[in-house]
Amino acid sequence: MNTLTKLSRLFLVLAAVLLAGSIFVAIWRIELAAPQYPEGLALLIYADKIGGDVDIINGLNHYIGMQTLHTENFIEFTILPYIIGFFSLVTLLAAILNRKKLLYTLFSAFVAFGVLAMVDFYRWNYNYGHNLDPNAAIKVPGMAYQPPLIGYKQLLNFGAYSVPDIGGWLFIGAGLLMLAAVIVEIRLSKKQLKPTFVMLILVSILSFTSCTDTQPKLPKLNVDQCDYCKMTIANDKFFAACTTKKGRLYTFDDMSCMVQFIEENKTIPYDNYYVVDFLNPNHFIKTDLAVLIQNETFKSPMGGNVAAFSNVKDAEVYGKDQLAKKINWLDLLN
């Protein structure tokens, strides 16, 4: 049979919707973090423009001779909305015309476009970080300022994070839905499609798209530093972290450091606060759900001496042995 299954056609319709949505939100973001900008600066790349803290970043980059960024200097912003719109339309058309050959051609073209887009983005980053003004006020011999294609890179006193934004995840999600449709059709051509296989594809897509939320990561002991006191984190039993609405993650060796940091940086739009379970440091708990006890015998790294637990029973047993008192997270903030 050359026609598509109903499931594949549903995947294509959803993919078309995601692609259309990606035109209206930021596709990529480059986050710059430095001590003088505790909340960080963000360069947002949309299908048709550059957004975010462009003026501030241009002002800073002027001192090291980097080119200023202006939407009109990039032809990509003129044609990219039409290319994404074209793929969205063809994806919807593939679902309506109901032909496997069109699905396979569409998916191949979409993958090729994705690869070319990343190559162009790398070229843009390379030119941006290497073609410097020789008369710049600040010159570091042999230094280039190319932002990372994806991930983290240290550029002088700035840490640069390059990751997909909402539009990027919508774009990736559309590609995964197309891939799922291709797999379904190939699988069906060999034998009857089983419900368990369909569920596996759906769960895989949902699992991938759900990982876009910023979550704390365990520190590298004796390597990573506390974002407040700058001490090397050596004990993970008292580890704490907070995230901001921009997706920035701050990590601390002690809950008291996190509290001090919050008090001194009240303008930051915080999102969530986390602590680790004292009995299971691999498990993070939101502070408003954690059971906290305090005693000076805990001897946490910076003297906060607060231990967090996932449940009341564990806290009561451990606290009774240590003569610790139960405290409230909001009391610490006050």
Tab-separated table of C-alpha atoms in Angstrom, residues 25-284:
chain	number	residue	atom	x	y	z
A	25	VAL	CA	8.824	32.428	18.930
A	26	ALA	CA	12.593	32.428	19.456
A	27	ILE	CA	14.284	29.449	17.798
A	28	TRP	CA	17.696	29.712	19.466
A	29	ARG	CA	19.234	31.563	22.391
A	30	ILE	CA	22.782	32.416	23.378
A	31	GLU	CA	22.930	33.192	27.091
A	32	LEU	CA	25.884	35.185	28.450
A	33	ALA	CA	26.630	35.070	32.179
A	34	ALA	CA	29.224	37.103	34.089
A	35	PRO	CA	29.663	38.434	37.646
A	36	GLN	CA	28.527	41.930	36.596
A	37	TYR	CA	25.375	40.447	35.029
A	38	PRO	CA	24.124	37.906	37.588
A	39	GLU	CA	20.900	37.258	35.666
A	40	GLY	CA	22.783	37.072	32.400
A	41	LEU	CA	22.254	38.552	28.954
A	42	ALA	CA	20.344	36.756	26.239
A	43	LEU	CA	20.658	36.928	22.467
A	44	LEU	CA	17.430	35.531	21.000
A	45	ILE	CA	17.335	34.331	17.414
A	46	TYR	CA	13.903	34.284	15.772
A	47	ALA	CA	13.034	33.174	12.263
A	48	ASP	CA	12.859	36.817	11.138
A	49	LYS	CA	14.944	38.852	13.584
A	50	ILE	CA	17.441	39.066	16.412
A	51	GLY	CA	15.998	39.896	19.829
A	52	GLY	CA	16.893	39.979	23.503
A	53	ASP	CA	19.617	42.175	24.992
A	54	VAL	CA	21.065	43.087	21.586
A	55	ASP	CA	22.002	46.706	22.368
A	56	ILE	CA	23.839	45.796	25.587
A	57	ILE	CA	25.706	42.926	23.887
A	58	ASN	CA	26.665	45.154	20.946
A	59	GLY	CA	28.006	47.736	23.398
A	60	LEU	CA	30.124	45.167	25.231
A	61	ASN	CA	31.395	43.547	22.031
A	62	HIS	CA	32.527	46.903	20.695
A	63	TYR	CA	35.404	46.900	23.196
A	64	ILE	CA	36.835	43.618	21.883
A	65	GLY	CA	36.263	44.453	18.214
A	66	MET	CA	33.355	42.136	17.452
A	67	GLN	CA	30.833	43.075	14.797
A	68	THR	CA	27.587	44.664	15.896
A	69	LEU	CA	24.463	42.630	15.291
A	70	HIS	CA	21.585	43.965	13.221
A	71	THR	CA	18.719	41.970	11.750
A	72	GLU	CA	19.012	43.657	8.358
A	73	ASN	CA	22.588	42.374	7.924
A	74	PHE	CA	21.446	38.741	7.655
A	75	ILE	CA	19.623	37.512	4.560
A	76	GLU	CA	18.594	34.427	6.550
A	77	PHE	CA	15.999	36.461	8.442
A	78	THR	CA	14.368	37.434	5.152
A	79	ILE	CA	13.968	33.912	3.763
A	80	LEU	CA	13.786	31.680	6.863
A	81	PRO	CA	10.101	32.372	7.733
A	82	TYR	CA	9.141	31.411	4.166
A	83	ILE	CA	11.219	28.220	4.268
A	84	ILE	CA	9.673	27.120	7.572
A	85	GLY	CA	6.220	28.088	6.285
A	86	PHE	CA	6.870	26.049	3.142
A	87	PHE	CA	7.810	22.971	5.183
A	88	SER	CA	4.730	23.430	7.355
A	89	LEU	CA	2.492	23.640	4.279
A	90	VAL	CA	4.104	20.637	2.551
A	91	THR	CA	3.867	18.596	5.776
A	92	LEU	CA	0.154	19.327	5.970
A	93	LEU	CA	-0.177	18.560	2.266
A	94	ALA	CA	1.558	15.197	2.772
A	95	ALA	CA	-1.063	14.285	5.365
A	96	ILE	CA	-3.896	15.330	3.022
A	97	LEU	CA	-2.548	13.680	-0.157
A	98	ASN	CA	-1.831	10.531	1.843
A	99	ARG	CA	1.230	9.269	-0.054
A	100	LYS	CA	4.254	7.468	1.419
A	101	LYS	CA	6.630	8.713	-1.275
A	102	LEU	CA	5.822	12.315	-0.404
A	103	LEU	CA	6.445	11.567	3.303
A	104	TYR	CA	9.876	10.075	2.600
A	105	THR	CA	10.846	12.948	0.299
A	106	LEU	CA	9.632	15.499	2.836
A	107	PHE	CA	11.568	13.921	5.694
A	108	SER	CA	14.787	13.708	3.655
A	109	ALA	CA	14.484	17.373	2.640
A	110	PHE	CA	13.730	18.408	6.217
A	111	VAL	CA	16.826	16.639	7.572
A	112	ALA	CA	18.978	18.197	4.829
A	113	PHE	CA	17.600	21.638	5.682
A	114	GLY	CA	18.330	21.106	9.379
A	115	VAL	CA	21.948	20.154	8.635
A	116	LEU	CA	22.419	23.144	6.306
A	117	ALA	CA	20.890	25.474	8.900
A	118	MET	CA	23.358	24.306	11.580
A	119	VAL	CA	26.291	24.647	9.139
A	120	ASP	CA	25.178	28.205	8.365
A	121	PHE	CA	24.816	28.949	12.076
A	122	TYR	CA	28.346	27.639	12.710
A	123	ARG	CA	29.679	29.799	9.857
A	124	TRP	CA	27.927	32.820	11.323
A	125	ASN	CA	29.368	32.100	14.780
A	126	TYR	CA	32.864	31.618	13.340
A	127	ASN	CA	32.841	34.908	11.426
A	128	TYR	CA	31.331	36.713	14.376
A	129	GLY	CA	34.031	35.473	16.775
A	130	HIS	CA	37.090	35.646	14.509
A	131	ASN	CA	36.715	38.718	12.294
A	132	LEU	CA	37.702	41.286	14.900
A	133	ASP	CA	38.519	44.976	14.558
A	134	PRO	CA	42.335	45.291	14.877
A	135	ASN	CA	41.855	48.698	16.509
A	136	ALA	CA	39.667	47.400	19.330
A	137	ALA	CA	40.246	48.769	22.830
A	138	ILE	CA	40.805	45.289	24.300
A	139	LYS	CA	43.027	42.838	22.437
A	140	VAL	CA	44.060	39.393	23.711
A	141	PRO	CA	46.712	37.824	21.424
A	142	GLY	CA	45.420	34.617	19.839
A	143	MET	CA	41.991	35.009	21.433
A	144	ALA	CA	38.833	34.313	19.411
A	145	TYR	CA	35.306	34.864	20.677
A	146	GLN	CA	33.336	32.294	18.704
A	147	PRO	CA	30.177	31.321	20.630
A	148	PRO	CA	29.540	27.578	20.962
A	149	LEU	CA	27.321	25.952	18.356
A	150	ILE	CA	25.528	24.205	21.201
A	151	GLY	CA	26.458	23.869	24.868
A	152	TYR	CA	28.815	25.949	27.014
A	153	LYS	CA	32.033	27.862	26.358
A	154	GLN	CA	34.048	30.332	28.443
A	155	LEU	CA	34.784	33.626	26.669
A	156	LEU	CA	36.985	35.831	28.889
A	157	ASN	CA	34.876	36.515	31.991
A	158	PHE	CA	31.641	35.503	30.253
A	159	GLY	CA	30.188	32.024	30.162
A	160	ALA	CA	28.278	31.479	26.913
A	161	TYR	CA	25.398	29.000	26.735
A	162	SER	CA	24.017	28.172	23.280
A	163	VAL	CA	20.791	26.137	23.304
A	164	PRO	CA	17.496	25.798	21.414
A	165	ASP	CA	14.700	28.082	22.585
A	166	ILE	CA	10.968	27.334	22.402
A	167	GLY	CA	10.861	27.591	18.608
A	168	GLY	CA	13.880	25.326	18.320
A	169	TRP	CA	12.210	22.651	20.421
A	170	LEU	CA	9.049	22.990	18.316
A	171	PHE	CA	11.211	22.519	15.220
A	172	ILE	CA	12.926	19.460	16.717
A	173	GLY	CA	9.565	18.095	17.838
A	174	ALA	CA	8.244	18.425	14.265
A	175	GLY	CA	11.245	16.482	12.989
A	176	LEU	CA	10.668	13.739	15.559
A	177	LEU	CA	7.023	13.463	14.525
A	178	MET	CA	8.062	13.121	10.891
A	179	LEU	CA	10.599	10.469	11.895
A	180	ALA	CA	7.897	8.657	13.871
A	181	ALA	CA	5.663	8.649	10.789
A	182	VAL	CA	8.506	7.237	8.668
A	183	ILE	CA	9.217	4.513	11.242
A	184	VAL	CA	5.527	3.601	11.458
A	185	GLU	CA	5.275	3.229	7.677
A	186	ILE	CA	8.478	1.181	7.404
A	187	ARG	CA	7.411	-0.995	10.286
A	188	LEU	CA	3.968	-1.500	8.784
A	189	SER	CA	5.434	-2.531	5.430
A	190	LYS	CA	7.144	-5.449	7.179
A	191	LYS	CA	4.410	-6.621	9.510
A	192	GLN	CA	1.295	-5.494	11.316
A	193	LEU	CA	1.795	-2.472	13.542
A	194	LYS	CA	1.404	-3.408	17.190
A	195	PRO	CA	-0.229	-1.075	19.753
A	196	THR	CA	2.821	-1.424	22.016
A	197	PHE	CA	5.054	-0.099	19.240
A	198	VAL	CA	2.757	2.898	18.732
A	199	MET	CA	2.833	3.627	22.469
A	200	LEU	CA	6.636	3.382	22.476
A	201	ILE	CA	6.898	6.047	19.765
A	202	LEU	CA	4.480	8.373	21.556
A	203	VAL	CA	6.257	7.967	24.905
A	204	SER	CA	9.654	8.578	23.266
A	205	ILE	CA	8.465	11.842	21.684
A	206	LEU	CA	6.842	13.059	24.895
A	207	SER	CA	9.946	12.148	26.917
A	208	PHE	CA	12.193	14.098	24.570
A	209	THR	CA	10.040	17.211	24.484
A	210	SER	CA	9.577	17.187	28.278
A	211	CYS	CA	13.311	17.448	28.878
A	212	THR	CA	13.366	21.099	27.850
A	213	ASP	CA	12.764	22.345	31.389
A	214	THR	CA	15.817	23.542	33.254
A	215	GLN	CA	16.578	21.144	36.104
A	216	PRO	CA	19.407	21.100	38.646
A	217	LYS	CA	22.426	18.954	37.954
A	218	LEU	CA	24.613	17.306	40.527
A	219	PRO	CA	27.915	19.143	41.039
A	220	LYS	CA	31.297	17.719	40.171
A	221	LEU	CA	32.725	17.401	43.656
A	222	ASN	CA	36.042	19.159	44.237
A	223	VAL	CA	35.699	20.791	40.784
A	224	ASP	CA	32.546	22.956	40.609
A	225	GLN	CA	32.289	26.163	42.614
A	226	CYS	CA	29.484	27.698	44.636
A	227	ASP	CA	27.962	30.661	42.783
A	228	TYR	CA	27.897	32.708	45.988
A	229	CYS	CA	30.965	32.022	48.110
A	230	LYS	CA	33.095	30.704	45.187
A	231	MET	CA	34.311	27.824	47.336
A	232	THR	CA	34.816	24.448	45.670
A	233	ILE	CA	31.874	22.133	46.366
A	234	ALA	CA	33.187	19.155	48.335
A	235	ASN	CA	30.068	17.874	50.128
A	236	ASP	CA	26.915	17.044	48.170
A	237	LYS	CA	24.676	16.417	51.206
A	238	PHE	CA	23.961	20.144	51.602
A	239	PHE	CA	23.918	21.075	47.906
A	240	ALA	CA	21.294	23.635	46.790
A	241	ALA	CA	20.319	25.238	43.495
A	242	CYS	CA	17.888	27.730	42.009
A	243	THR	CA	16.648	28.433	38.499
A	244	THR	CA	15.435	31.665	36.959
A	245	LYS	CA	12.582	32.312	34.553
A	246	LYS	CA	15.190	32.792	31.813
A	247	GLY	CA	16.485	29.284	32.410
A	248	ARG	CA	19.689	30.262	34.253
A	249	LEU	CA	20.888	27.778	36.879
A	250	TYR	CA	22.782	28.809	40.044
A	251	THR	CA	24.381	26.206	42.304
A	252	PHE	CA	25.520	26.431	45.935
A	253	ASP	CA	27.491	24.346	48.407
A	254	ASP	CA	25.162	25.249	51.271
A	255	MET	CA	21.529	26.354	51.587
A	256	SER	CA	22.740	29.410	53.500
A	257	CYS	CA	24.715	30.491	50.418
A	258	MET	CA	21.581	30.238	48.306
A	259	VAL	CA	19.631	32.327	50.821
A	260	GLN	CA	22.366	35.002	50.894
A	261	PHE	CA	22.537	35.042	47.114
A	262	ILE	CA	18.767	35.518	46.842
A	263	GLU	CA	18.840	38.335	49.404
A	264	GLU	CA	21.604	40.161	47.530
A	265	ASN	CA	20.082	39.668	44.075
A	266	LYS	CA	16.393	40.415	44.572
A	267	THR	CA	15.920	41.751	41.036
A	268	ILE	CA	16.508	38.323	39.493
A	269	PRO	CA	13.197	36.680	38.449
A	270	TYR	CA	13.597	33.348	40.255
A	271	ASP	CA	11.584	30.356	39.151
A	272	ASN	CA	12.330	27.412	41.468
A	273	TYR	CA	14.559	26.583	44.454
A	274	TYR	CA	15.967	23.107	45.098
A	275	VAL	CA	17.846	21.184	47.791
A	276	VAL	CA	19.135	17.625	47.818
A	277	ASP	CA	17.831	14.905	50.091
A	278	PHE	CA	20.365	14.551	52.918
A	279	LEU	CA	19.968	10.757	52.869
A	280	ASN	CA	19.976	10.548	49.054
A	281	PRO	CA	22.050	13.348	47.474
A	282	ASN	CA	21.109	12.115	43.991
A	283	HIS	CA	17.528	13.260	44.582
A	284	PHE	CA	16.484	16.920	44.293
